[in-house]
Short mmCIF file of C-alpha atoms in Angstrom, two decimals:
data_model
loop_
_atom_site.label_atom_id
_atom_site.label_comp_id
_atom_site.label_asym_id
_atom_site.label_seq_id
_atom_site.Cartn_x
_atom_site.Cartn_y
_atom_site.Cartn_z
CA MET A 6 14.20 -9.80 0.72
CA ARG A 7 10.18 -9.91 1.30
CA SER A 8 8.53 -12.79 0.33
CA TYR A 9 5.41 -12.54 -1.00
CA LEU A 10 2.07 -14.75 -1.29
CA ASP A 11 0.48 -15.37 -4.33
CA PHE A 12 -2.63 -13.80 -2.94
CA GLU A 13 -0.82 -10.60 -2.00
CA LYS A 14 0.55 -9.67 -5.56
CA PRO A 15 -1.43 -6.20 -5.69
CA VAL A 16 0.58 -5.23 -3.00
CA ALA A 17 3.80 -6.62 -3.89
CA GLU A 18 3.54 -4.50 -7.14
CA LEU A 19 2.89 -1.05 -5.44
CA GLU A 20 5.50 -1.70 -2.95
CA ALA A 21 7.89 -2.20 -6.05
CA LYS A 22 6.74 0.78 -7.37
CA VAL A 23 7.79 2.65 -4.40
CA GLU A 24 10.90 1.06 -4.35
CA GLU A 25 11.87 1.95 -7.78
CA LEU A 26 10.69 5.60 -7.11
CA LYS A 27 12.98 5.47 -4.19
CA ALA A 28 16.16 4.26 -6.03
CA LEU A 29 15.14 6.96 -8.58
CA GLY A 30 15.30 9.62 -5.78
CA GLU A 31 18.89 8.51 -4.76
CA ASN A 32 20.16 8.71 -8.52
CA ARG A 33 18.17 11.92 -9.43
CA ASP A 34 18.30 14.55 -6.09
CA ALA A 35 17.04 17.61 -8.75
CA VAL A 36 13.81 15.73 -9.34
CA SER A 37 11.67 15.47 -6.05
CA ILE A 38 8.97 12.45 -6.02
CA ALA A 39 8.33 12.59 -2.24
CA ASP A 40 4.77 13.17 -3.16
CA ASP A 41 4.23 10.16 -5.53
CA ILE A 42 6.16 7.99 -2.63
CA ASN A 43 3.91 8.49 0.14
CA ARG A 44 0.66 8.46 -2.23
CA LEU A 45 1.99 4.95 -3.18
CA GLU A 46 2.87 3.96 0.19
CA THR A 47 -0.59 4.68 1.64
CA LYS A 48 -2.55 3.02 -1.13
CA ALA A 49 0.01 -0.29 -0.43
CA ALA A 50 -0.63 0.37 3.23
CA ASP A 51 -4.46 0.49 2.51
CA ALA A 52 -4.47 -2.67 -0.11
CA LEU A 53 -2.54 -4.72 2.59
CA LYS A 54 -5.19 -3.79 5.39
CA ASP A 55 -7.96 -4.34 3.04
CA LEU A 56 -6.91 -7.87 2.12
CA TYR A 57 -5.86 -8.85 5.36
CA ALA A 58 -9.24 -7.48 6.94
CA LYS A 59 -10.80 -10.72 4.82
CA LEU A 60 -8.60 -13.34 4.53
CA THR A 61 -10.08 -16.93 3.75
CA PRO A 62 -8.97 -19.82 5.72
CA TRP A 63 -7.07 -21.00 3.19
CA GLN A 64 -4.97 -17.87 2.95
CA LYS A 65 -4.64 -17.96 6.63
CA THR A 66 -3.21 -21.34 6.27
CA LEU A 67 -0.85 -19.69 3.76
CA VAL A 68 0.16 -17.03 5.97
CA ALA A 69 0.54 -19.47 8.82
CA ARG A 70 3.14 -21.20 7.07
CA HIS A 71 4.93 -18.14 5.50
CA PRO A 72 8.49 -18.88 5.42
CA GLN A 73 9.44 -15.56 7.06
CA ARG A 74 6.97 -16.03 9.63
CA PRO A 75 9.04 -15.87 13.24
CA HIS A 76 9.68 -19.52 14.77
CA PHE A 77 9.95 -20.70 17.98
CA VAL A 78 13.83 -20.04 18.33
CA ASP A 79 12.77 -16.15 17.44
CA TYR A 80 10.12 -16.28 20.47
CA CYS A 81 12.37 -17.88 22.64
CA ALA A 82 15.04 -15.32 22.18
CA GLY A 83 12.94 -12.04 22.21
CA LEU A 84 10.52 -13.35 25.52
CA ILE A 85 13.20 -15.70 27.39
CA THR A 86 16.10 -14.81 29.02
CA ASP A 87 19.02 -16.87 30.52
CA PHE A 88 17.83 -19.74 28.46
CA THR A 89 19.40 -22.94 28.73
CA PRO A 90 17.99 -26.06 26.34
CA LEU A 91 18.05 -29.45 27.57
CA ALA A 92 18.81 -32.22 25.50
CA GLY A 93 17.46 -35.79 25.02
CA ASP A 94 14.63 -38.17 26.64
CA ARG A 95 17.06 -40.44 28.51
CA LYS A 96 15.70 -43.71 26.24
CA PHE A 97 16.91 -43.28 23.05
CA SER A 98 18.09 -40.41 21.57
CA GLU A 99 17.67 -36.22 21.11
CA ASP A 100 15.27 -34.85 18.99
CA GLU A 101 15.87 -31.54 17.90
CA ALA A 102 12.21 -31.09 16.50
CA ILE A 103 11.37 -30.00 19.77
CA VAL A 104 13.47 -27.89 21.79
CA GLY A 105 12.83 -27.22 25.23
CA GLY A 106 14.74 -26.03 28.30
CA PHE A 107 14.68 -23.47 31.36
CA GLY A 108 15.19 -19.71 31.55
CA ARG A 109 13.41 -16.81 32.82
CA PHE A 110 10.36 -14.77 31.39
CA LYS A 111 9.54 -11.26 32.63
CA GLY A 112 12.01 -12.70 35.40
CA GLN A 113 9.94 -15.42 36.73
CA SER A 114 11.61 -19.01 35.94
CA VAL A 115 10.09 -21.16 33.70
CA CYS A 116 9.92 -24.48 31.74
CA VAL A 117 9.98 -23.59 28.00
CA LEU A 118 8.84 -26.27 25.01
CA GLY A 119 8.51 -25.12 21.45
CA GLN A 120 8.35 -26.97 17.88
CA GLU A 121 10.95 -25.91 15.37
CA LYS A 122 10.54 -25.95 12.03
CA GLY A 123 14.13 -24.49 10.63
CA TYR A 124 14.57 -21.36 8.59
CA ASN A 125 16.97 -22.91 5.67
CA THR A 126 17.92 -26.15 4.37
CA GLU A 127 20.14 -27.03 6.77
CA THR A 128 18.44 -26.48 9.65
CA ARG A 129 15.03 -27.37 8.21
CA ILE A 130 17.08 -30.77 8.23
CA ARG A 131 18.15 -30.93 11.59
CA HIS A 132 14.94 -30.14 12.88
CA ASN A 133 13.12 -32.23 10.87
CA PHE A 134 10.69 -29.67 10.06
CA GLY A 135 9.08 -29.40 13.24
CA MET A 136 8.02 -32.99 13.16
CA ALA A 137 8.84 -34.65 16.14
CA ARG A 138 9.64 -38.29 16.54
CA PRO A 139 8.75 -40.18 19.80
CA GLU A 140 11.91 -39.32 21.93
CA GLY A 141 10.98 -35.65 21.08
CA TYR A 142 7.71 -36.52 23.15
CA ARG A 143 9.61 -38.35 25.62
CA LYS A 144 12.04 -35.30 25.88
CA ALA A 145 9.29 -32.84 26.51
CA VAL A 146 7.69 -34.99 29.44
CA ARG A 147 10.65 -35.23 31.19
CA LEU A 148 11.13 -31.37 31.21
CA MET A 149 7.54 -31.05 32.24
CA GLU A 150 8.12 -33.04 35.00
CA MET A 151 11.04 -31.77 36.42
CA ALA A 152 9.28 -28.33 36.16
CA ASP A 153 6.24 -29.91 38.10
CA ARG A 154 8.72 -31.15 40.48
CA PHE A 155 10.31 -27.78 40.87
CA GLY A 156 7.14 -25.69 41.03
CA LEU A 157 7.80 -23.78 37.47
CA PRO A 158 5.37 -23.06 34.87
CA VAL A 159 5.52 -24.56 31.68
CA LEU A 160 5.30 -22.26 28.62
CA SER A 161 4.83 -24.00 25.06
CA PHE A 162 5.12 -22.95 21.53
CA VAL A 163 2.97 -24.73 19.00
CA ASP A 164 4.59 -24.55 15.09
CA THR A 165 4.28 -28.13 13.41
CA ALA A 166 2.85 -29.41 10.01
CA GLY A 167 2.07 -32.82 12.80
CA ALA A 168 4.13 -35.28 14.57
CA TYR A 169 6.54 -37.16 12.08
CA PRO A 170 4.80 -40.38 10.38
CA GLY A 171 8.10 -42.58 9.45
CA ILE A 172 8.13 -45.91 9.82
CA GLU A 173 10.66 -45.72 12.59
CA ALA A 174 8.64 -43.37 14.23
CA GLU A 175 5.83 -45.91 14.39
CA GLU A 176 8.47 -48.70 15.65
CA ARG A 177 9.89 -46.37 18.84
CA GLY A 178 5.95 -45.73 19.69
CA GLN A 179 5.06 -42.56 18.34
CA ALA A 180 1.26 -42.67 19.33
CA GLU A 181 2.27 -43.92 22.90
CA ALA A 182 4.52 -41.04 23.10
CA ILE A 183 2.20 -38.38 22.21
CA ALA A 184 -0.83 -39.85 24.66
CA ARG A 185 2.18 -39.74 27.19
CA SER A 186 3.11 -36.51 26.88
CA THR A 187 -0.71 -35.40 26.47
CA GLU A 188 -1.10 -36.99 29.70
CA SER A 189 1.81 -35.59 31.50
CA GLN A 190 0.13 -32.16 30.40
CA LEU A 191 -2.87 -32.87 32.17
CA GLY A 192 -1.36 -33.87 35.30
CA LEU A 193 0.98 -30.91 35.82
CA GLY A 194 0.30 -29.20 39.24
CA VAL A 195 1.73 -25.98 37.81
CA PRO A 196 0.34 -23.10 35.21
CA ASN A 197 0.72 -23.88 31.80
CA VAL A 198 0.29 -22.04 28.79
CA ALA A 199 0.25 -23.08 25.11
CA LEU A 200 0.72 -20.32 21.80
CA VAL A 201 0.04 -21.84 18.21
CA ILE A 202 2.94 -19.30 16.79
CA GLY A 203 1.97 -20.99 13.41
CA GLU A 204 0.67 -24.36 12.39
CA GLY A 205 -0.71 -26.59 15.23
CA GLY A 206 -0.79 -29.88 13.22
CA SER A 207 -2.70 -32.86 14.94
CA GLY A 208 -1.36 -34.76 17.79
CA GLY A 209 1.63 -33.44 17.51
CA ALA A 210 0.54 -30.13 18.40
CA ILE A 211 -2.04 -31.40 21.29
CA ALA A 212 1.03 -33.39 22.74
CA ILE A 213 2.37 -30.01 23.72
CA ALA A 214 -0.87 -27.81 23.67
CA THR A 215 -2.82 -29.65 26.52
CA ALA A 216 -2.49 -26.50 28.71
CA ASN A 217 -4.53 -24.23 30.87
CA LYS A 218 -4.65 -21.64 28.57
CA VAL A 219 -4.38 -22.14 24.97
CA LEU A 220 -3.39 -18.90 22.78
CA MET A 221 -3.28 -18.29 18.73
CA MET A 222 -1.66 -15.74 16.71
CA GLU A 223 -4.34 -14.04 14.88
CA HIS A 224 -3.29 -16.05 11.64
CA ALA A 225 -2.13 -19.57 12.96
CA ILE A 226 -4.38 -22.38 12.22
CA TYR A 227 -4.87 -25.45 14.74
CA SER A 228 -6.37 -28.60 13.30
CA VAL A 229 -6.64 -32.20 13.27
CA ILE A 230 -5.49 -32.92 9.82
CA SER A 231 -3.79 -30.68 7.42
CA PRO A 232 -6.17 -28.92 4.75
CA GLU A 233 -4.41 -31.20 1.91
CA GLY A 234 -4.65 -34.23 3.83
CA ALA A 235 -8.43 -34.06 4.75
CA ALA A 236 -9.11 -33.09 0.66
CA SER A 237 -6.93 -36.27 0.06
CA ILE A 238 -9.48 -38.55 2.16
CA LEU A 239 -12.80 -36.76 2.05
CA TRP A 240 -12.19 -36.05 -1.82
CA ARG A 241 -9.30 -38.22 -2.65
CA ASP A 242 -8.17 -34.83 -4.63
CA ALA A 243 -5.33 -32.61 -2.68
CA ALA A 244 -6.13 -29.84 -4.97
CA ARG A 245 -9.25 -29.01 -2.74
CA ALA A 246 -7.12 -27.91 0.22
CA GLN A 247 -8.80 -24.73 -0.24
CA ASP A 248 -12.81 -26.37 0.56
CA ALA A 249 -11.31 -28.42 3.22
CA ALA A 250 -9.70 -25.73 5.35
CA THR A 251 -12.93 -23.55 4.65
CA ASN A 252 -14.98 -26.54 5.96
CA MET A 253 -12.70 -27.41 9.15
CA LYS A 254 -12.75 -24.47 10.98
CA ILE A 255 -9.08 -23.94 11.56
CA THR A 256 -8.86 -20.66 12.29
CA ALA A 257 -7.93 -18.65 15.76
CA GLN A 258 -11.58 -16.95 15.03
CA ASP A 259 -13.54 -19.96 14.27
CA LEU A 260 -11.69 -22.18 17.35
CA LEU A 261 -12.24 -19.20 20.00
CA ARG A 262 -16.40 -18.71 19.18
CA LEU A 263 -16.09 -22.95 19.06
CA GLY A 264 -14.26 -23.01 22.92
CA VAL A 265 -11.31 -24.80 21.72
CA ILE A 266 -9.09 -21.93 22.52
CA ASP A 267 -8.84 -18.89 25.12
CA GLY A 268 -7.40 -16.30 23.25
CA ILE A 269 -6.12 -14.53 20.01
CA VAL A 270 -2.90 -12.24 19.58
CA SER A 271 -2.90 -9.52 17.59
CA GLU A 272 -0.62 -9.92 14.59
CA PRO A 273 0.92 -6.70 13.07
CA MET A 274 -0.69 -5.75 9.71
CA GLY A 275 0.65 -8.35 7.22
CA GLY A 276 0.94 -11.02 9.04
CA ALA A 277 3.95 -11.72 11.96
CA HIS A 278 6.32 -11.79 9.34
CA ARG A 279 6.29 -8.43 8.57
CA ASP A 280 6.94 -7.31 12.03
CA PRO A 281 8.22 -9.81 14.47
CA GLN A 282 9.40 -7.98 17.05
CA ALA A 283 5.98 -6.47 17.24
CA ALA A 284 4.43 -10.18 17.23
CA ILE A 285 6.46 -11.25 19.87
CA ALA A 286 6.02 -8.59 22.47
CA ALA A 287 2.26 -8.95 21.64
CA ALA A 288 2.93 -12.51 22.08
CA GLY A 289 4.65 -11.68 25.31
CA SER A 290 1.90 -9.83 27.25
CA ALA A 291 -0.66 -12.33 26.51
CA ILE A 292 1.42 -14.89 27.85
CA GLU A 293 1.93 -12.87 31.15
CA GLU A 294 -1.92 -12.15 31.19
CA ALA A 295 -3.01 -15.78 31.39
CA LEU A 296 0.30 -16.72 33.84
CA THR A 297 -1.33 -13.95 36.00
CA ASP A 298 -4.70 -15.40 35.79
CA LEU A 299 -3.62 -18.92 36.97
CA GLY A 300 -0.96 -17.76 39.57
CA ASN A 301 -3.62 -18.06 42.28
CA MET A 302 -4.57 -21.34 41.79
CA GLY A 303 -2.67 -24.22 43.63
CA PRO A 304 -2.20 -27.56 42.23
CA ALA A 305 -5.43 -29.38 42.62
CA GLU A 306 -7.45 -26.47 41.01
CA LEU A 307 -5.10 -26.19 38.12
CA ARG A 308 -5.49 -29.82 37.28
CA ASP A 309 -9.29 -29.64 37.75
CA HIS A 310 -9.14 -26.49 35.45
CA ARG A 311 -7.27 -27.95 32.76
CA ALA A 312 -9.62 -31.16 32.71
CA GLU A 313 -12.84 -29.13 32.97
CA LYS A 314 -11.69 -27.06 29.71
CA PHE A 315 -10.89 -29.91 27.92
CA LEU A 316 -14.24 -31.85 28.80
CA ASN A 317 -16.12 -28.61 27.78
CA ILE A 318 -14.66 -28.59 24.41
CA GLY A 319 -17.65 -29.86 22.07
CA ARG A 320 -20.26 -29.21 24.67
CA LYS A 321 -21.05 -25.82 23.61
CA LEU A 322 -21.58 -26.70 20.09
#
């Protein structure tokens, strides 16, 4: 069953009427209601198009968090063949908030990393809602260093509200682990591409998004703090999250204009959750193009390209 966001209520009502008419048509063959169904379907499609053509930053935040939006495991299954996951940081334990391993992308061997939020209660608890602990970032470092050693490109899929803020994570060096992961990516001598597929939250995101090419899905968000967190700090009122989202410039369109990201991957009308396979296919094409652009660079060039990219952020403002 499709899940609708609050601002999608007009579309939900139209599509509900379409389903009612279809059910009625099945029960009463003598009554032709095809014209009514076509008219309502067209009206619903137009309403959806108009709605998504003018989404506010807060509405995009809600779309990025949609429970039916494809997750890392979906992108991995759709784009990566022969995927072999690896576990553990060889220092403390395994952290399933970050899933990583090796496989083939378009026939090319690659290292794949991604934050997985989970899709039901059991998997969300197992993956800790995509909020990694230090061992998750140390696992990422281990895999990236292995990829660098064997000359394999690194693909990162970002989808997290942020790094896990629990006491035990701080005790095991959360900030240091994030910094080490960021440093490891900056030093890679192989191409790396990061794609923000949902939420790109704070250091939890940048730890695996310090890439030569940073892409975002059309309705994803990327920020140093959640809108609710920013509202709590600035106005001491989390209810002003909509105001924070508007002023923080967290949408893909704003970030491309500001030079923070390198490209936007178009989503199907109504968001990636309406047609996950089409969204995943579009992401695959964008990643392939990015890897092709980086393919002729040597290790030193890739490091310089990556460093210059991040040093340039803010210079254009």
